[in-house]
Amino acid sequence: MAAGAQSVDRAFELLEVLGRAGQPLSLAEIAQRTGLAAPTAHRLLRTMQAGGYVNQNASRDYSLGPGLIALGRQATPALALLAQPLLAELEEISHETANLAVLEKDLISYIAQVPSRHQMRMFTEVGRQVLPHASGVGKAILSTLPEARARKIIERTGLPGYTESTITETPAFFADMRESRRRGFAIDDGEKEVGVRCIAVAIPGSHPPAAVSISGPAARVTTAASAAYVEALQQAARTLAQAG
C-alpha cells in the first residue's frame, strides 16, 4: 500500500475509534485502540485538528471536531433532509419509529429516522443496509419495480430466512409483492425480527426508489392501528414525491 493511502486509512481508523468511544480519549488510549505508534497517531491527529475534524480539550484528550458536521450535512441525501420533518410527524402520530430507506444496487439503505419515544422500540441505525425481502421498506420498494427487475434482485440476494415468518420461496414472495402493490403498502410481520411489525409505503417516482415506514413491537403496531398508519404514510410519500 502506498504511503499516502496508508495515511488515509489510518486517519479514518482514528476517526472511527473516536466516534465509537463516545467520550474524549487520550493519545495513549487512541494509540492502544488503533495499534498505531503514539508519534504516528499524534501526527495524524494534529493534521486533522488543524482542519477542525478533531478537537483537543484542556486535558489534552481528543474528540471528534465540528468540521465533520459540515461534511455530514453535505453527504446527507437531499431526500433525507426533506423527509425529516415528515418522519417526525409520523412518529407523533404513531409514537413508533419512522424510517426512510432507499434501494442502493441490491440492498436497502436506511438514510433517515426518527426513533420512537417508547423505551421499547424498533431501532435500525441510519446507514445500515439490509436485504430487501424481509424488511417493510424493501418489500414496498420491490413491489413498485417492474417484476423482471425485482426478480433479478432476488436472484442475486436470495431469500434467506431470519425467522419462521420470513418468506423464503420465490412464488410466495412475488405473490406477496403483488398483494402489496394492490393494497398500496407492504407489511413486514416479524419477518426480520420476531415480534416486530413494520408498515411501509413506497414514494411514487422516487429516484433512487425509496419508501417510508413505521415500525415497532407487534403488540403496539396492531392491525387496527396500522390502518391509521397507512393513511399517514401514504400522505408522507405523496408529499415527498411532490417535493422531489
Coordinates of C-alpha atoms in Angstrom, one line a residue:
M1 CA 0.0 0.0 0.0
A2 CA 1.3 3.5 -0.9
A3 CA 2.3 5.7 2.0
G4 CA -0.4 8.2 1.1
A5 CA -3.2 5.6 1.0
Q6 CA -1.9 4.1 4.3
S7 CA -2.1 7.5 6.0
V8 CA -5.7 8.0 4.8
D9 CA -6.7 4.5 6.1
R10 CA -5.1 5.3 9.4
A11 CA -6.8 8.7 9.6
F12 CA -10.2 7.1 9.1
E13 CA -9.4 4.5 11.7
L14 CA -8.6 7.2 14.2
L15 CA -11.9 9.0 13.5
E16 CA -13.9 5.7 13.8
V17 CA -12.2 5.0 17.2
L18 CA -13.1 8.5 18.5
G19 CA -16.7 8.1 17.2
R20 CA -17.2 4.7 18.9
A21 CA -15.7 5.9 22.2
G22 CA -18.5 8.4 22.9
Q23 CA -16.1 10.4 25.1
P24 CA -12.7 12.1 24.7
L25 CA -9.6 9.8 24.6
S26 CA -6.0 10.4 25.5
L27 CA -3.3 9.9 22.9
A28 CA -2.2 6.7 24.7
E29 CA -5.7 5.3 24.5
I30 CA -6.1 6.2 20.8
A31 CA -2.7 4.6 20.0
Q32 CA -3.6 1.5 22.0
R33 CA -7.1 1.1 20.3
T34 CA -5.7 1.6 16.8
G35 CA -2.4 -0.3 17.2
L36 CA -0.6 2.8 15.9
A37 CA 2.6 4.1 17.4
A38 CA 1.9 7.2 19.5
P39 CA 4.0 9.5 17.3
T40 CA 2.1 8.4 14.2
A41 CA -1.2 8.8 15.9
H42 CA -0.2 12.2 17.2
R43 CA 0.9 13.4 13.7
L44 CA -2.4 12.4 12.2
L45 CA -4.5 13.8 15.0
R46 CA -2.6 17.2 14.7
T47 CA -3.3 17.3 11.0
M48 CA -7.0 16.6 11.5
Q49 CA -7.2 19.1 14.3
A50 CA -5.9 21.8 12.0
G51 CA -8.8 21.1 9.7
G52 CA -11.4 21.1 12.5
Y53 CA -12.1 17.4 12.3
V54 CA -10.6 16.6 15.7
N55 CA -10.8 18.7 18.9
Q56 CA -8.3 18.6 21.8
N57 CA -9.6 19.7 25.2
A58 CA -7.8 21.3 28.2
S59 CA -6.8 17.9 29.5
R60 CA -5.2 17.2 26.0
D61 CA -7.7 14.5 25.3
Y62 CA -9.1 14.2 21.8
S63 CA -12.7 14.0 20.4
L64 CA -14.4 14.5 17.1
G65 CA -14.5 18.1 15.8
P66 CA -17.2 20.3 14.3
G67 CA -15.7 20.1 10.8
L68 CA -17.2 16.6 10.5
I69 CA -20.7 18.1 10.9
A70 CA -20.4 20.2 7.8
L71 CA -19.2 17.2 5.8
G72 CA -22.0 15.1 7.1
R73 CA -24.6 17.6 6.1
Q74 CA -23.2 17.7 2.6
A75 CA -23.2 13.9 2.4
T76 CA -26.8 13.6 3.6
P77 CA -29.1 12.9 0.7
A78 CA -31.5 15.7 -0.2
L79 CA -34.4 13.3 0.2
A80 CA -33.4 12.6 3.8
L81 CA -33.4 16.3 4.7
L82 CA -36.8 16.8 3.1
A83 CA -38.2 13.7 4.9
Q84 CA -37.0 14.6 8.4
P85 CA -40.0 16.8 9.4
L86 CA -42.4 14.3 7.9
L87 CA -40.8 11.4 9.8
A88 CA -41.2 13.5 13.0
E89 CA -44.9 13.8 12.1
L90 CA -45.2 10.1 11.6
E91 CA -43.6 9.4 15.0
E92 CA -46.0 12.0 16.5
I93 CA -49.0 10.2 15.0
S94 CA -47.9 6.6 15.9
H95 CA -45.4 7.1 18.8
E96 CA -43.4 4.5 16.8
T97 CA -40.1 4.7 14.9
A98 CA -40.4 6.3 11.5
N99 CA -37.9 5.4 8.8
L100 CA -36.8 6.5 5.3
A101 CA -34.9 4.0 3.1
V102 CA -33.7 3.7 -0.5
L103 CA -32.6 1.0 -2.8
E104 CA -28.9 1.0 -3.5
K105 CA -27.9 -1.6 -6.0
D106 CA -29.5 -4.7 -4.5
L107 CA -29.6 -3.6 -0.9
I108 CA -31.9 -1.4 1.2
S109 CA -30.1 1.6 2.9
Y110 CA -31.7 3.4 5.8
I111 CA -31.0 7.1 5.3
A112 CA -33.2 8.9 7.9
Q113 CA -35.0 8.1 11.0
V114 CA -37.0 9.5 14.0
P115 CA -36.9 7.0 16.9
S116 CA -40.0 6.1 18.9
R117 CA -40.5 7.9 22.2
H118 CA -41.1 4.5 23.9
Q119 CA -38.2 2.8 25.7
M120 CA -39.1 -0.5 23.9
R121 CA -38.7 0.4 20.3
M122 CA -37.6 -0.7 16.9
F123 CA -34.2 0.8 16.0
T124 CA -32.3 0.4 12.8
E125 CA -29.3 2.8 12.7
V126 CA -29.1 5.3 9.8
G127 CA -26.6 3.9 7.3
R128 CA -27.4 0.3 7.9
Q129 CA -28.0 -1.9 4.8
V130 CA -30.3 -4.9 4.7
L131 CA -31.6 -7.4 2.2
P132 CA -34.9 -6.2 0.7
H133 CA -37.1 -9.3 1.1
A134 CA -37.6 -9.3 4.8
S135 CA -38.0 -5.6 5.5
G136 CA -41.1 -3.5 5.1
V137 CA -39.3 -0.7 3.2
G138 CA -37.6 -3.3 1.0
K139 CA -40.8 -5.1 0.2
A140 CA -42.6 -1.8 -0.5
I141 CA -39.9 -0.7 -2.9
L142 CA -39.7 -4.0 -4.7
S143 CA -43.5 -4.1 -5.2
T144 CA -43.3 -0.9 -7.3
L145 CA -40.5 -2.1 -9.6
P146 CA -41.0 -3.9 -12.8
E147 CA -41.3 -7.6 -11.8
A148 CA -38.4 -8.6 -14.0
R149 CA -36.1 -6.2 -12.2
A150 CA -37.3 -7.3 -8.8
R151 CA -36.7 -10.9 -9.8
K152 CA -33.2 -10.2 -10.8
I153 CA -32.5 -8.5 -7.5
I154 CA -34.0 -11.5 -5.6
E155 CA -32.0 -13.9 -7.8
R156 CA -28.8 -12.2 -6.7
T157 CA -29.6 -11.7 -3.0
G158 CA -31.6 -14.9 -2.4
L159 CA -34.4 -15.2 0.2
P160 CA -32.6 -16.3 3.4
G161 CA -34.8 -17.0 6.4
Y162 CA -34.4 -14.9 9.6
T163 CA -37.5 -16.1 11.4
E164 CA -40.2 -18.6 10.9
S165 CA -42.3 -15.8 9.3
T166 CA -39.7 -14.9 6.6
I167 CA -40.9 -15.7 3.1
T168 CA -38.2 -17.9 1.6
E169 CA -39.9 -19.3 -1.5
T170 CA -39.9 -17.2 -4.7
P171 CA -43.5 -17.9 -5.8
A172 CA -44.8 -16.9 -2.3
F173 CA -42.6 -13.9 -2.2
F174 CA -43.9 -12.5 -5.5
A175 CA -47.5 -13.3 -4.6
D176 CA -46.8 -11.1 -1.5
M177 CA -45.3 -8.4 -3.8
R178 CA -48.4 -8.4 -6.0
E179 CA -50.6 -8.1 -2.9
S180 CA -48.5 -5.2 -1.6
R181 CA -48.9 -3.4 -4.9
R182 CA -52.6 -4.0 -5.0
R183 CA -53.2 -2.5 -1.5
G184 CA -50.6 0.2 -1.7
F185 CA -48.4 -0.7 1.2
A186 CA -46.2 -3.5 2.4
I187 CA -46.0 -5.4 5.7
D188 CA -43.0 -7.0 7.5
D189 CA -44.8 -9.1 10.1
G190 CA -41.9 -10.5 12.2
E191 CA -40.0 -11.5 9.0
K192 CA -36.7 -9.9 10.0
E193 CA -37.1 -9.9 13.8
V194 CA -39.6 -11.8 15.9
G195 CA -42.3 -9.6 17.5
V196 CA -41.6 -6.6 15.2
R197 CA -44.1 -5.3 12.7
C198 CA -43.4 -2.7 10.0
I199 CA -45.8 -0.9 7.7
A200 CA -44.2 0.7 4.7
V201 CA -45.2 2.8 1.6
A202 CA -43.1 3.4 -1.5
I203 CA -42.5 7.0 -2.6
P204 CA -44.0 7.4 -6.1
G205 CA -41.5 8.1 -8.8
S206 CA -38.5 8.4 -6.4
H207 CA -35.0 8.0 -7.9
P208 CA -33.5 6.0 -6.4
P209 CA -36.5 4.0 -5.3
A210 CA -37.4 4.9 -1.7
A211 CA -40.0 4.1 0.9
V212 CA -41.2 5.4 4.3
S213 CA -42.2 3.2 7.2
I214 CA -43.5 3.0 10.8
S215 CA -42.1 0.1 12.8
G216 CA -42.5 -1.2 16.4
P217 CA -43.4 -4.1 18.6
A218 CA -46.3 -6.1 17.1
A219 CA -48.2 -5.7 20.3
R220 CA -48.5 -2.0 19.6
V221 CA -48.4 -1.9 15.8
T222 CA -51.7 -3.8 15.7
T223 CA -53.9 -4.4 12.7
A224 CA -56.3 -1.7 13.9
A225 CA -53.5 0.8 14.5
S226 CA -52.0 0.0 11.1
A227 CA -55.0 1.4 9.2
A228 CA -54.3 4.9 10.5
Y229 CA -50.6 4.5 9.9
V230 CA -51.1 3.5 6.3
E231 CA -53.0 6.7 5.6
A232 CA -50.3 8.9 7.3
L233 CA -47.6 7.0 5.4
Q234 CA -49.3 7.4 2.1
Q235 CA -49.7 11.2 2.7
A236 CA -46.0 11.5 3.6
A237 CA -45.0 9.5 0.5
R238 CA -47.1 11.8 -1.7
T239 CA -45.6 14.9 -0.1
L240 CA -42.1 13.6 -0.7
A241 CA -42.9 12.7 -4.3
Q242 CA -44.1 16.2 -4.9
A243 CA -41.2 17.9 -3.1
G244 CA -38.7 15.8 -5.0

